[in-house]
């Protein structure tokens, strides 16, 4: 994740938007464990973000399980 974000910033242009999209996509693909701990430690609103993301994950799991039961 870090290498991808750094590369996006170094590419020039609209780096804040590009780096945020690259970070979001690479973080989603690699998992939250791949986000550098020093980035997470300084995150304002960390507890709320983690709570909302856990809620979203549980909702997605429940929806997938319901879909699978429906298709059995």
XYZ file of N, CA and C in Angstrom:
216
model
N 0.837 -1.188 0.000
C 0.000 0.000 0.000
C 0.879 1.248 0.000
N 1.841 1.268 0.893
C 2.683 2.459 0.988
C 3.424 2.736 -0.308
N 3.997 1.715 -0.909
C 4.752 1.913 -2.146
C 3.839 2.436 -3.256
N 2.619 1.936 -3.317
C 1.678 2.385 -4.348
C 1.294 3.841 -4.143
N 1.048 4.243 -2.898
C 0.674 5.625 -2.611
C 1.841 6.562 -2.894
N 3.040 6.168 -2.485
C 4.227 6.994 -2.747
C 4.440 7.157 -4.246
N 4.262 6.090 -5.004
C 4.413 6.172 -6.462
C 3.362 7.094 -7.067
N 2.146 7.050 -6.548
C 1.081 7.917 -7.054
C 1.399 9.383 -6.782
N 1.931 9.666 -5.603
C 2.302 11.050 -5.267
C 3.445 11.520 -6.153
N 4.401 10.651 -6.389
C 5.579 11.014 -7.182
C 5.263 11.196 -8.659
N 4.124 10.683 -9.111
C 3.786 10.761 -10.531
C 3.490 12.182 -10.982
N 3.141 13.048 -10.053
C 2.826 14.429 -10.395
C 1.383 14.586 -10.801
N 1.006 15.811 -11.079
C -0.377 16.088 -11.454
C -1.245 16.256 -10.227
N -2.449 15.741 -10.283
C -3.421 15.854 -9.200
C -3.147 14.772 -8.152
N -1.994 14.885 -7.497
C -1.504 13.787 -6.659
C -2.365 13.494 -5.444
N -3.020 14.491 -4.860
C -3.818 14.185 -3.672
C -4.997 13.284 -4.021
N -5.672 13.578 -5.117
C -6.804 12.744 -5.536
C -6.334 11.364 -5.990
N -5.304 11.335 -6.790
C -4.793 10.061 -7.311
C -4.294 9.182 -6.169
N -3.512 9.766 -5.262
C -2.969 8.984 -4.148
C -4.072 8.472 -3.237
N -5.131 9.255 -3.029
C -6.216 8.778 -2.173
C -6.943 7.605 -2.820
N -7.145 7.661 -4.127
C -7.791 6.544 -4.828
C -6.898 5.309 -4.835
N -5.610 5.511 -5.090
C -4.664 4.390 -5.079
C -4.614 3.764 -3.692
N -4.584 4.602 -2.659
C -4.561 4.085 -1.291
C -5.812 3.296 -0.957
N -6.962 3.812 -1.366
C -8.217 3.116 -1.097
C -8.262 1.760 -1.804
N -7.906 1.742 -3.072
C -7.968 0.495 -3.839
C -6.914 -0.519 -3.396
N -5.688 -0.047 -3.186
C -4.645 -0.992 -2.771
C -4.887 -1.472 -1.347
N -5.425 -0.597 -0.487
C -5.766 -1.021 0.865
C -6.896 -2.035 0.874
N -7.892 -1.831 0.030
C -9.001 -2.785 -0.069
C -8.509 -4.131 -0.591
N -7.592 -4.099 -1.547
C -7.078 -5.344 -2.126
C -6.152 -6.083 -1.165
N -5.308 -5.338 -0.455
C -4.297 -5.963 0.403
C -4.781 -6.186 1.832
N -5.840 -5.495 2.241
C -6.332 -5.638 3.609
C -5.755 -4.576 4.526
N -6.447 -4.358 5.624
C -6.031 -3.288 6.533
C -4.667 -3.541 7.163
N -4.234 -4.794 7.205
C -2.918 -5.103 7.765
C -1.788 -4.489 6.938
N -2.062 -4.202 5.668
C -1.033 -3.667 4.776
C -0.861 -2.157 4.910
N -1.743 -1.506 5.649
C -1.621 -0.057 5.851
C -0.580 0.181 6.936
N 0.415 1.015 6.673
C 1.468 1.236 7.671
C 0.896 1.686 9.023
N 1.387 1.068 10.086
C 0.899 1.361 11.443
C 1.054 2.841 11.789
N 2.106 3.478 11.309
C 2.305 4.896 11.632
C 1.238 5.770 10.973
N 0.671 5.326 9.869
C -0.422 6.070 9.245
C -1.692 5.923 10.085
N -1.942 4.720 10.535
C -3.153 4.443 11.312
C -3.073 5.133 12.673
N -1.902 5.150 13.282
C -1.740 5.728 14.619
C -2.120 7.202 14.656
N -1.852 7.942 13.597
C -2.145 9.361 13.569
C -3.483 9.719 12.950
N -4.288 8.737 12.675
C -5.556 8.960 11.992
C -6.585 9.586 12.923
N -7.060 10.751 12.565
C -8.098 11.428 13.343
C -9.425 10.708 13.120
N -10.130 10.386 14.183
C -11.396 9.673 14.081
C -11.224 8.183 13.864
N -10.073 7.660 14.220
C -9.753 6.253 13.967
C -10.809 5.300 14.518
N -11.223 5.507 15.763
C -12.172 4.585 16.381
C -13.498 4.559 15.617
N -13.967 5.718 15.204
C -15.224 5.780 14.456
C -15.073 5.126 13.085
N -13.963 5.372 12.426
C -13.715 4.762 11.119
C -13.669 3.241 11.234
N -12.975 2.736 12.257
C -12.890 1.290 12.451
C -14.256 0.698 12.778
N -15.058 1.406 13.557
C -16.393 0.927 13.915
C -17.301 0.865 12.687
N -17.302 1.929 11.894
C -18.140 1.969 10.695
C -17.695 0.909 9.695
N -16.385 0.754 9.530
C -15.908 -0.250 8.572
C -16.261 -1.655 9.036
N -16.202 -1.924 10.334
C -16.601 -3.239 10.853
C -18.088 -3.475 10.621
N -18.909 -2.439 10.832
C -20.344 -2.561 10.578
C -20.621 -2.855 9.102
N -19.923 -2.153 8.219
C -20.106 -2.376 6.785
C -19.691 -3.789 6.384
N -18.588 -4.262 6.958
C -18.113 -5.610 6.655
C -19.139 -6.648 7.104
N -19.671 -6.481 8.317
C -20.676 -7.428 8.819
C -21.938 -7.395 7.954
N -22.342 -6.219 7.532
C -23.531 -6.100 6.679
C -23.295 -6.801 5.340
N -22.113 -6.641 4.774
C -21.798 -7.295 3.498
C -21.778 -8.809 3.661
N -21.222 -9.291 4.776
C -21.208 -10.737 5.028
C -22.625 -11.281 5.155
N -23.471 -10.562 5.887
C -24.851 -11.003 6.077
C -25.603 -11.025 4.747
N -25.385 -10.021 3.925
C -26.047 -9.970 2.620
C -25.582 -11.123 1.742
N -24.287 -11.400 1.761
C -23.755 -12.506 0.963
C -24.308 -13.844 1.440
N -24.377 -14.019 2.756
C -24.918 -15.267 3.304
C -26.381 -15.440 2.926
N -27.153 -14.371 2.985
C -28.568 -14.438 2.599
C -28.707 -14.766 1.120
N -27.851 -14.184 0.303
C -27.868 -14.464 -1.132
C -27.548 -15.932 -1.404
N -26.549 -16.458 -0.694
C -26.173 -17.860 -0.873
C -27.305 -18.789 -0.434
N -27.973 -18.458 0.685
C -29.099 -19.286 1.147
C -30.235 -19.258 0.136
N -30.462 -18.094 -0.454
C -31.527 -17.942 -1.453
C -31.255 -18.785 -2.699
N -29.973 -18.927 -3.045
C -29.596 -19.640 -4.263
C -29.370 -21.122 -4.062
N -29.588 -21.630 -2.858
C -29.386 -23.065 -2.616
C -30.525 -23.895 -3.145
